[in-house]
PDB file of C-alpha atoms and ligand atoms in Angstrom:
ATOM      1  CA  MET A  97     131.426  99.026 -45.866  1.00 53.00           C
ATOM      2  CA  THR A  98     133.365 102.414 -45.056  1.00 66.00           C
ATOM      3  CA  ALA A  99     131.198 104.158 -47.920  1.00 92.00           C
ATOM      4  CA  LEU A 100     127.890 102.945 -46.473  1.00 96.00           C
ATOM      5  CA  LEU A 101     128.851 104.011 -42.843  1.00 96.00           C
ATOM      6  CA  ASP A 102     129.618 107.632 -44.465  1.00 96.00           C
ATOM      7  CA  ARG A 103     126.257 107.481 -46.140  1.00 97.00           C
ATOM      8  CA  VAL A 104     124.411 106.718 -42.753  1.00 97.00           C
ATOM      9  CA  THR A 105     126.337 109.157 -40.745  1.00 97.00           C
ATOM     10  CA  ALA A 106     125.446 111.832 -43.330  1.00 96.00           C
ATOM     11  CA  ALA A 107     121.746 110.767 -43.228  1.00 97.00           C
ATOM     12  CA  VAL A 108     122.076 110.978 -39.085  1.00 97.00           C
ATOM     13  CA  GLY A 109     123.405 114.521 -39.875  1.00 94.00           C
ATOM     14  CA  SER A 110     120.594 115.718 -42.007  1.00 94.00           C
ATOM     15  CA  VAL A 111     118.379 115.441 -39.054  1.00 96.00           C
ATOM     16  CA  HIS A 112     117.089 118.612 -37.574  1.00 93.00           C
ATOM     17  CA  ASP A 113     116.195 119.335 -34.151  1.00 90.00           C
ATOM     18  CA  PRO A 114     112.058 119.763 -34.222  1.00 86.00           C
ATOM     19  CA  GLU A 115     112.581 122.564 -31.583  1.00 84.00           C
ATOM     20  CA  TYR A 116     115.327 124.104 -33.466  1.00 87.00           C
ATOM     21  CA  PRO A 117     114.535 124.613 -37.496  1.00 87.00           C
ATOM     22  CA  GLY A 118     117.901 124.971 -39.107  1.00 90.00           C
ATOM     23  CA  VAL A 119     120.152 123.247 -36.477  1.00 92.00           C
ATOM     24  CA  SER A 120     120.864 119.452 -36.966  1.00 94.00           C
ATOM     25  CA  ILE A 121     121.112 117.179 -34.039  1.00 93.00           C
ATOM     26  CA  ALA A 122     124.950 116.398 -35.038  1.00 94.00           C
ATOM     27  CA  GLU A 123     125.430 120.424 -34.793  1.00 93.00           C
ATOM     28  CA  LEU A 124     123.730 120.249 -31.360  1.00 91.00           C
ATOM     29  CA  GLY A 125     126.228 117.408 -30.124  1.00 93.00           C
ATOM     30  CA  LEU A 126     122.939 114.838 -29.955  1.00 94.00           C
ATOM     31  CA  VAL A 127     124.838 111.965 -32.094  1.00 96.00           C
ATOM     32  CA  GLU A 128     127.751 110.198 -30.013  1.00 96.00           C
ATOM     33  CA  ASP A 129     128.351 106.893 -32.169  1.00 97.00           C
ATOM     34  CA  VAL A 130     127.206 105.798 -35.509  1.00 97.00           C
ATOM     35  CA  ALA A 131     127.811 102.043 -36.732  1.00 97.00           C
ATOM     36  CA  VAL A 132     126.748  99.806 -39.359  1.00 96.00           C
ATOM     37  CA  THR A 133     126.971  95.870 -39.514  1.00 96.00           C
ATOM     38  CA  GLY A 134     125.640  94.397 -42.616  1.00 95.00           C
ATOM     39  CA  ASP A 135     122.450  96.060 -43.615  1.00 96.00           C
ATOM     40  CA  ARG A 136     121.651  97.060 -39.856  1.00 97.00           C
ATOM     41  CA  ALA A 137     122.697 100.567 -38.665  1.00 98.00           C
ATOM     42  CA  SER A 138     122.795 101.629 -35.093  1.00 98.00           C
ATOM     43  CA  VAL A 139     122.677 105.181 -33.655  1.00 98.00           C
ATOM     44  CA  GLN A 140     123.507 106.148 -30.125  1.00 97.00           C
ATOM     45  CA  MET A 141     122.458 109.596 -29.049  1.00 95.00           C
ATOM     46  CA  ILE A 142     122.467 111.686 -25.975  1.00 93.00           C
ATOM     47  CA  PRO A 143     119.456 113.457 -24.883  1.00 89.00           C
ATOM     48  CA  THR A 144     119.709 117.184 -23.874  1.00 82.00           C
ATOM     49  CA  TYR A 145     116.935 116.852 -21.272  1.00 70.00           C
ATOM     50  CA  GLY A 146     116.053 113.339 -20.352  1.00 65.00           C
ATOM     51  CA  GLY A 147     112.239 114.397 -20.323  1.00 66.00           C
ATOM     52  CA  CYS A 148     112.140 116.173 -23.563  1.00 72.00           C
ATOM     53  CA  PRO A 149     109.201 114.885 -25.456  1.00 74.00           C
ATOM     54  CA  ALA A 150     110.809 115.393 -28.772  1.00 81.00           C
ATOM     55  CA  LEU A 151     113.111 112.627 -28.219  1.00 87.00           C
ATOM     56  CA  ASN A 152     110.564 110.032 -29.989  1.00 88.00           C
ATOM     57  CA  PHE A 153     110.186 112.345 -32.874  1.00 90.00           C
ATOM     58  CA  ILE A 154     113.928 112.776 -33.162  1.00 93.00           C
ATOM     59  CA  ALA A 155     114.460 108.866 -32.978  1.00 95.00           C
ATOM     60  CA  GLU A 156     111.628 108.499 -35.755  1.00 95.00           C
ATOM     61  CA  ASP A 157     113.237 111.132 -38.144  1.00 96.00           C
ATOM     62  CA  VAL A 158     116.327 109.615 -37.583  1.00 98.00           C
ATOM     63  CA  ARG A 159     115.239 105.731 -38.473  1.00 98.00           C
ATOM     64  CA  THR A 160     113.340 107.515 -41.203  1.00 98.00           C
ATOM     65  CA  ALA A 161     116.621 109.165 -42.613  1.00 98.00           C
ATOM     66  CA  VAL A 162     118.614 106.133 -42.144  1.00 98.00           C
ATOM     67  CA  THR A 163     116.334 103.413 -43.220  1.00 98.00           C
ATOM     68  CA  ALA A 164     116.338 105.294 -46.485  1.00 97.00           C
ATOM     69  CA  VAL A 165     120.111 105.096 -47.344  1.00 97.00           C
ATOM     70  CA  PRO A 166     120.135 102.309 -49.979  1.00 96.00           C
ATOM     71  CA  GLY A 167     121.638  99.165 -48.175  1.00 96.00           C
ATOM     72  CA  VAL A 168     120.201  99.564 -44.782  1.00 97.00           C
ATOM     73  CA  GLU A 169     117.127  97.685 -43.678  1.00 97.00           C
ATOM     74  CA  VAL A 170     117.250  98.488 -40.101  1.00 97.00           C
ATOM     75  CA  CYS A 171     118.007 101.101 -37.843  1.00 98.00           C
ATOM     76  CA  ASP A 172     118.003 101.151 -34.126  1.00 97.00           C
ATOM     77  CA  VAL A 173     118.196 104.343 -32.151  1.00 97.00           C
ATOM     78  CA  GLU A 174     119.425 104.369 -28.551  1.00 96.00           C
ATOM     79  CA  TRP A 175     119.622 107.107 -26.315  1.00 94.00           C
ATOM     80  CA  LEU A 176     122.485 107.038 -23.979  1.00 93.00           C
ATOM     81  CA  ARG A 177     122.511 107.974 -20.206  1.00 88.00           C
ATOM     82  CA  SER A 178     126.236 108.698 -20.537  1.00 89.00           C
ATOM     83  CA  PRO A 179     127.820 110.709 -21.052  1.00 89.00           C
ATOM     84  CA  ILE A 180     125.802 113.780 -19.990  1.00 86.00           C
ATOM     85  CA  TRP A 181     125.305 116.384 -22.519  1.00 87.00           C
ATOM     86  CA  THR A 182     126.580 119.598 -21.889  1.00 83.00           C
ATOM     87  CA  GLN A 183     126.355 122.989 -23.819  1.00 81.00           C
ATOM     88  CA  ASP A 184     130.209 122.376 -24.943  1.00 84.00           C
ATOM     89  CA  ARG A 185     129.238 119.644 -27.229  1.00 89.00           C
ATOM     90  CA  VAL A 186     127.373 122.390 -29.109  1.00 90.00           C
ATOM     91  CA  ALA A 187     129.278 123.698 -32.015  1.00 87.00           C
ATOM     92  CA  PRO A 188     130.228 127.491 -31.192  1.00 87.00           C
ATOM     93  CA  HIS A 189     128.450 128.824 -34.641  1.00 90.00           C
ATOM     94  CA  VAL A 190     125.373 127.059 -33.836  1.00 91.00           C
ATOM     95  CA  VAL A 191     125.333 128.446 -30.245  1.00 89.00           C
ATOM     96  CA  GLN A 192     125.532 132.072 -31.951  1.00 89.00           C
ATOM     97  CA  PHE A 193     122.579 130.726 -34.352  1.00 91.00           C
ATOM     98  CA  LEU A 194     120.199 129.580 -31.634  1.00 90.00           C
ATOM     99  CA  GLU A 195     121.109 132.823 -29.748  1.00 90.00           C
ATOM    100  CA  SER A 196     120.367 135.185 -32.929  1.00 89.00           C
ATOM    101  CA  GLU A 197     117.428 132.998 -34.048  1.00 89.00           C
ATOM    102  CA  PHE A 198     115.552 131.761 -31.102  1.00 87.00           C
ATOM    103  CA  THR A 199     116.908 133.786 -28.085  1.00 88.00           C
ATOM    104  CA  VAL A 200     117.839 130.711 -26.704  1.00 90.00           C
ATOM    105  CA  THR A 201     121.166 130.465 -24.587  1.00 89.00           C
ATOM    106  CA  LEU A 202     122.920 127.708 -23.112  1.00 87.00           C
ATOM    107  CA  ARG A 203     124.163 127.631 -19.669  1.00 85.00           C
ATOM    108  CA  ARG A 204     128.046 128.075 -19.578  1.00 82.00           C
ATOM    109  CA  THR A 205     129.900 125.340 -18.051  1.00 78.00           C
ATOM    110  CA  ASP A 206     130.284 127.470 -14.733  1.00 84.00           C
ATOM    111  CA  GLY A 207     126.590 127.967 -14.123  1.00 83.00           C
ATOM    112  CA  THR A 208     125.977 131.013 -15.538  1.00 88.00           C
ATOM    113  CA  LEU A 209     123.811 132.555 -18.002  1.00 91.00           C
ATOM    114  CA  VAL A 210     124.759 135.233 -20.711  1.00 91.00           C
ATOM    115  CA  CYS A 211     121.736 137.488 -22.203  1.00 94.00           C
ATOM    116  CA  PRO A 212     121.873 136.694 -26.221  1.00 91.00           C
ATOM    117  CA  VAL A 213     120.340 139.782 -26.764  1.00 91.00           C
ATOM    118  CA  CYS A 214     122.591 142.078 -25.172  1.00 94.00           C
ATOM    119  CA  GLY A 215     125.360 140.198 -23.913  1.00 92.00           C
ATOM    120  CA  SER A 216     124.610 141.325 -20.332  1.00 94.00           C
ATOM    121  CA  GLY A 217     125.728 138.468 -17.307  1.00 92.00           C
ATOM    122  CA  THR A 218     122.957 139.729 -15.367  1.00 92.00           C
ATOM    123  CA  VAL A 219     120.593 137.150 -16.019  1.00 93.00           C
ATOM    124  CA  ARG A 220     118.316 135.128 -13.621  1.00 92.00           C
ATOM    125  CA  ASP A 221     116.405 132.213 -13.374  1.00 91.00           C
ATOM    126  CA  THR A 222     112.671 132.879 -13.254  1.00 89.00           C
ATOM    127  CA  SER A 223     110.965 129.499 -13.880  1.00 84.00           C
ATOM    128  CA  PRO A 224     111.964 126.082 -14.792  1.00 80.00           C
ATOM    129  CA  MET A 225     108.960 125.741 -16.682  1.00 74.00           C
ATOM    130  CA  GLY A 226     109.541 127.281 -20.315  1.00 73.00           C
ATOM    131  CA  PRO A 227     107.636 126.947 -23.429  1.00 69.00           C
ATOM    132  CA  SER A 228     108.590 123.197 -23.708  1.00 72.00           C
ATOM    133  CA  ARG A 229     110.067 120.992 -21.198  1.00 72.00           C
ATOM    134  CA  CYS A 230     113.222 121.300 -22.970  1.00 76.00           C
ATOM    135  CA  ARG A 231     113.700 125.057 -21.908  1.00 84.00           C
ATOM    136  CA  SER A 232     113.462 127.130 -18.902  1.00 87.00           C
ATOM    137  CA  LEU A 233     112.817 130.567 -18.565  1.00 91.00           C
ATOM    138  CA  ALA A 234     115.086 133.730 -17.601  1.00 93.00           C
ATOM    139  CA  TYR A 235     115.345 137.225 -17.448  1.00 94.00           C
ATOM    140  CA  CYS A 236     117.897 140.096 -18.102  1.00 95.00           C
ATOM    141  CA  ASP A 237     117.772 142.747 -15.671  1.00 95.00           C
ATOM    142  CA  ASP A 238     119.995 144.717 -17.823  1.00 95.00           C
ATOM    143  CA  CYS A 239     117.828 145.031 -21.447  1.00 95.00           C
ATOM    144  CA  ARG A 240     114.458 143.252 -19.748  1.00 95.00           C
ATOM    145  CA  ASN A 241     114.286 140.698 -22.088  1.00 92.00           C
ATOM    146  CA  PRO A 242     112.625 137.632 -21.217  1.00 91.00           C
ATOM    147  CA  VAL A 243     115.746 134.608 -22.028  1.00 91.00           C
ATOM    148  CA  GLU A 244     114.829 130.806 -22.831  1.00 91.00           C
ATOM    149  CA  VAL A 245     117.400 128.575 -21.817  1.00 90.00           C
ATOM    150  CA  MET A 246     118.128 125.315 -23.465  1.00 86.00           C
ATOM    151  CA  ARG A 247     118.457 122.262 -20.940  1.00 76.00           C
TER     152      ARG A 247
HETATM  153 ZN1   ZN B 164     119.851 141.605 -21.815  1.00 86.80          ZN
END
């Protein structure tokens, strides 16, 4: 039984975020709990942003990956309303990867932003409407680069 749970957990960990190719949903801190009862798996996840349209794709990818595990017939995916997702759920090496690969930064827990390009702290929010509903836009006054903020 434990071995099956391990395989299901590994399958969940193999699912990548559609917005950030190369980054798994587990690394982003979206996975809260994985359980297996008989041939039924249940995955509880925390959305980065409640209105993110990618949530449906992620849930579908998780169901596909988990039901491909031998011994699992059904996979339930549930998005939790609490705890709230915060940037400190993201693995530190993933934060660096997001900054270097996607010029995406995460708001620090004290609410400040740091430029992923030059490291400056003089980043100001410019628009809540980013390239997707899961990202907002900011601007670095030092290196004059637009910065995307994950939310
Ligand atoms: Zn900068």
